[in-house]
Tab-separated table of C-alpha atoms in Angstrom:
chain	number	residue	atom	x	y	z
A	22	UNK	CA	22.612	76.700	-223.590
A	23	UNK	CA	23.919	80.205	-222.937
A	24	UNK	CA	27.543	81.451	-222.744
A	25	UNK	CA	29.842	83.463	-225.114
A	26	UNK	CA	30.872	83.197	-228.825
A	27	UNK	CA	28.866	82.052	-231.574
A	28	UNK	CA	26.998	78.560	-232.116
A	29	UNK	CA	25.998	77.097	-235.158
A	30	UNK	CA	21.892	75.762	-235.936
A	31	UNK	CA	19.876	74.736	-238.470
A	32	UNK	CA	15.935	75.515	-239.432
A	33	UNK	CA	13.663	75.606	-242.245
A	34	UNK	CA	12.449	77.945	-244.160
A	35	UNK	CA	10.312	78.010	-247.022
A	36	UNK	CA	11.743	79.049	-250.590
A	37	UNK	CA	9.896	82.250	-251.069
A	38	UNK	CA	11.547	83.079	-247.782
A	39	UNK	CA	15.023	82.441	-248.440
A	40	UNK	CA	14.619	83.637	-251.893
A	41	UNK	CA	13.974	87.317	-249.970
A	42	UNK	CA	16.739	86.629	-247.497
A	43	UNK	CA	19.420	86.161	-250.664
A	44	UNK	CA	18.039	89.525	-252.207
A	45	UNK	CA	18.384	91.513	-249.196
A	46	UNK	CA	21.911	90.258	-248.354
A	47	UNK	CA	22.983	90.726	-251.843
A	48	UNK	CA	21.189	94.409	-251.716
A	49	UNK	CA	23.185	94.995	-248.159
A	50	UNK	CA	25.717	93.407	-249.507
A	51	UNK	CA	26.439	91.098	-246.708
A	52	UNK	CA	25.991	87.430	-246.124
A	53	UNK	CA	22.304	85.470	-245.713
A	54	UNK	CA	24.218	84.361	-242.653
A	55	UNK	CA	24.988	88.211	-241.056
A	56	UNK	CA	21.724	89.166	-242.301
A	57	UNK	CA	19.871	86.329	-240.575
A	58	UNK	CA	21.731	87.180	-236.956
A	59	UNK	CA	21.054	90.667	-237.549
A	60	UNK	CA	17.191	89.788	-237.580
A	61	UNK	CA	16.787	88.315	-234.307
A	62	UNK	CA	19.411	90.696	-232.770
A	63	UNK	CA	16.945	93.393	-233.389
A	64	UNK	CA	14.008	91.213	-232.530
A	65	UNK	CA	15.888	90.246	-229.743
A	66	UNK	CA	16.817	93.280	-228.380
A	67	UNK	CA	14.056	95.680	-229.713
A	68	UNK	CA	11.048	94.358	-231.951
A	69	UNK	CA	10.162	91.780	-229.571
A	70	UNK	CA	8.872	93.948	-226.687
A	71	UNK	CA	8.318	97.342	-228.567
A	72	UNK	CA	4.746	97.356	-228.779
A	73	UNK	CA	3.904	95.951	-225.337
A	74	UNK	CA	6.487	99.115	-224.267
A	75	UNK	CA	4.551	101.749	-225.912
A	76	UNK	CA	6.098	102.541	-229.382
A	77	UNK	CA	4.081	102.957	-231.822
A	78	UNK	CA	5.162	103.412	-235.975
A	79	UNK	CA	3.749	106.223	-237.737
A	80	UNK	CA	4.204	107.404	-241.304
A	81	UNK	CA	6.788	110.346	-241.443
A	82	UNK	CA	4.292	112.556	-243.251
A	83	UNK	CA	1.877	112.187	-239.994
A	84	UNK	CA	4.761	113.271	-237.365
A	85	UNK	CA	6.234	116.317	-239.448
A	86	UNK	CA	2.279	117.305	-239.780
A	87	UNK	CA	1.481	117.052	-236.151
A	88	UNK	CA	4.743	118.838	-235.141
A	89	UNK	CA	4.427	121.371	-237.783
A	90	UNK	CA	0.797	122.545	-236.840
A	91	UNK	CA	1.815	122.362	-232.830
A	92	UNK	CA	2.345	125.226	-230.449
A	93	UNK	CA	6.293	125.606	-229.538
A	94	UNK	CA	5.169	125.021	-225.425
A	95	UNK	CA	3.165	122.207	-226.689
A	96	UNK	CA	6.279	120.211	-228.687
A	97	UNK	CA	7.898	121.031	-225.422
A	98	UNK	CA	5.802	120.139	-223.256
A	99	UNK	CA	5.146	116.718	-225.100
A	100	UNK	CA	8.906	116.160	-225.436
A	101	UNK	CA	9.789	116.594	-222.134
A	102	UNK	CA	7.021	114.024	-220.981
A	103	UNK	CA	7.871	111.437	-223.657
A	104	UNK	CA	11.433	111.896	-222.200
A	105	UNK	CA	10.225	111.020	-218.490
A	106	UNK	CA	8.572	108.351	-219.447
A	107	UNK	CA	11.498	106.286	-221.679
A	108	UNK	CA	13.647	105.624	-218.730
A	109	UNK	CA	11.007	103.038	-217.323
A	110	UNK	CA	10.843	102.242	-221.409
A	111	UNK	CA	14.502	101.737	-221.360
A	112	UNK	CA	14.541	99.605	-218.193
A	113	UNK	CA	11.865	97.149	-219.714
A	114	UNK	CA	13.790	97.100	-223.127
A	115	UNK	CA	16.985	96.678	-222.078
A	116	UNK	CA	17.113	95.762	-218.467
A	117	UNK	CA	19.430	98.777	-217.577
A	118	UNK	CA	19.075	102.184	-217.138
A	119	UNK	CA	23.203	103.180	-217.994
A	120	UNK	CA	24.585	105.043	-220.529
A	121	UNK	CA	25.523	102.414	-223.109
A	122	UNK	CA	21.701	101.013	-222.711
A	123	UNK	CA	20.725	104.444	-223.447
A	124	UNK	CA	22.916	105.285	-226.051
A	125	UNK	CA	21.339	101.843	-227.677
A	126	UNK	CA	17.344	102.754	-226.705
A	127	UNK	CA	18.358	105.792	-228.334
A	128	UNK	CA	20.070	104.652	-231.674
A	129	UNK	CA	17.241	101.987	-231.880
A	130	UNK	CA	14.272	104.422	-231.305
A	131	UNK	CA	15.459	106.779	-234.137
A	132	UNK	CA	16.796	103.960	-237.037
A	133	UNK	CA	13.470	101.611	-236.429
A	134	UNK	CA	11.469	105.144	-237.043
A	135	UNK	CA	13.249	105.483	-240.786
A	136	UNK	CA	15.791	108.052	-238.995
A	137	UNK	CA	20.002	108.131	-239.970
A	138	UNK	CA	21.665	107.383	-237.054
A	139	UNK	CA	25.691	107.712	-236.838
A	140	UNK	CA	28.180	107.390	-233.343
A	141	UNK	CA	31.589	108.584	-233.390
A	142	UNK	CA	33.926	108.452	-230.849
A	143	UNK	CA	35.795	111.040	-229.984
A	144	UNK	CA	38.855	112.267	-227.637
A	145	UNK	CA	36.407	113.746	-225.299
A	146	UNK	CA	33.332	111.419	-225.689
A	147	UNK	CA	31.094	110.321	-228.004
A	148	UNK	CA	29.115	112.162	-230.766
A	149	UNK	CA	25.361	110.762	-231.963
A	150	UNK	CA	23.915	112.240	-235.231
A	151	UNK	CA	20.389	112.298	-235.965
A	152	UNK	CA	19.258	113.074	-239.487
A	153	UNK	CA	15.522	113.401	-239.615
A	154	UNK	CA	15.032	115.141	-242.483
A	155	UNK	CA	11.262	116.542	-241.224
A	156	UNK	CA	11.894	120.393	-241.078
A	157	UNK	CA	13.464	122.817	-237.684
A	158	UNK	CA	10.564	122.231	-235.457
A	159	UNK	CA	11.366	118.182	-235.416
A	160	UNK	CA	15.252	119.180	-234.426
A	161	UNK	CA	13.694	121.565	-231.709
A	162	UNK	CA	11.546	119.193	-230.455
A	163	UNK	CA	14.093	116.107	-229.910
A	164	UNK	CA	16.581	118.534	-228.998
A	165	UNK	CA	13.994	119.348	-225.835
A	166	UNK	CA	13.429	115.531	-225.608
A	167	UNK	CA	17.690	114.244	-225.423
A	168	UNK	CA	18.377	117.335	-223.285
A	169	UNK	CA	15.738	115.936	-220.903
A	170	UNK	CA	16.462	112.284	-221.074
A	171	UNK	CA	20.168	112.695	-220.661
A	172	UNK	CA	19.699	114.860	-217.838
A	173	UNK	CA	16.981	112.663	-216.036
A	174	UNK	CA	19.633	110.069	-216.498
A	175	UNK	CA	21.938	111.795	-215.147
A	176	UNK	CA	24.607	112.584	-217.980
A	177	UNK	CA	25.023	116.287	-218.928
A	178	UNK	CA	25.047	116.413	-222.883
A	179	UNK	CA	25.396	119.336	-225.446
A	180	UNK	CA	22.481	119.219	-228.411
A	181	UNK	CA	22.972	121.131	-231.301
A	182	UNK	CA	20.256	121.357	-234.274
A	183	UNK	CA	19.908	122.046	-237.621
A	184	UNK	CA	16.810	122.022	-240.008
A	185	UNK	CA	17.023	118.197	-240.408
A	186	UNK	CA	19.697	117.174	-238.047
A	187	UNK	CA	20.348	116.592	-234.131
A	188	UNK	CA	24.010	116.299	-232.822
A	189	UNK	CA	24.201	115.129	-229.464
A	190	UNK	CA	27.597	115.126	-227.715
A	191	UNK	CA	28.249	113.453	-224.779
A	192	UNK	CA	31.144	113.812	-222.609
A	193	UNK	CA	33.224	111.111	-220.920
C-alpha cells in the first residue's frame, strides 16, 4: 500500500525492547509512537543503505588524531576526493542529487557522526551550522569538503569556520 498520510499498524515487541523505547521516549520528551516513527524513518532514509554505500562509524578520537597528525595538503586531497565521491553515494541513498537531497544527506551524515547540526531558513537562503568539537584542522577539512561538494552539485556556497564549528550559507 502506498500513498500520502499516516496509517496504523500493529507490531509485536519483546517487553525489554518496549521498556527501552519507553525510557528513551521519556528522555527525549516524545511519545513512543513518535520515537518508533523516527527510528523507522532513519532506517529507511539512511541506515539501511549507509554501510553498503561506504559509510563507516569511527570513534571521534580516532578521527581527531588522524586529522591532527595529517598534513594540510593530505587533508585537502582527502576532503576533495571524499566530496567528489559523495554525489554518487547521495544518489544511491536518496535517489536524487538535487539541493534538498544534498542538504538531507549532509545533515544525516554529520548527525550520524555525532555532530550537532542545525538548519536555519534566512531571507537570502539557508544556513547550516555544524558543531563538531574537534578543533580547527577538522573545521578546515570540512570547509574544503563542503565547498567542493556544493560546487560539484552546482550550488555556490559560502563556508565559514571556527575552532569547532562550520557554517554553510546556501543562497536562494
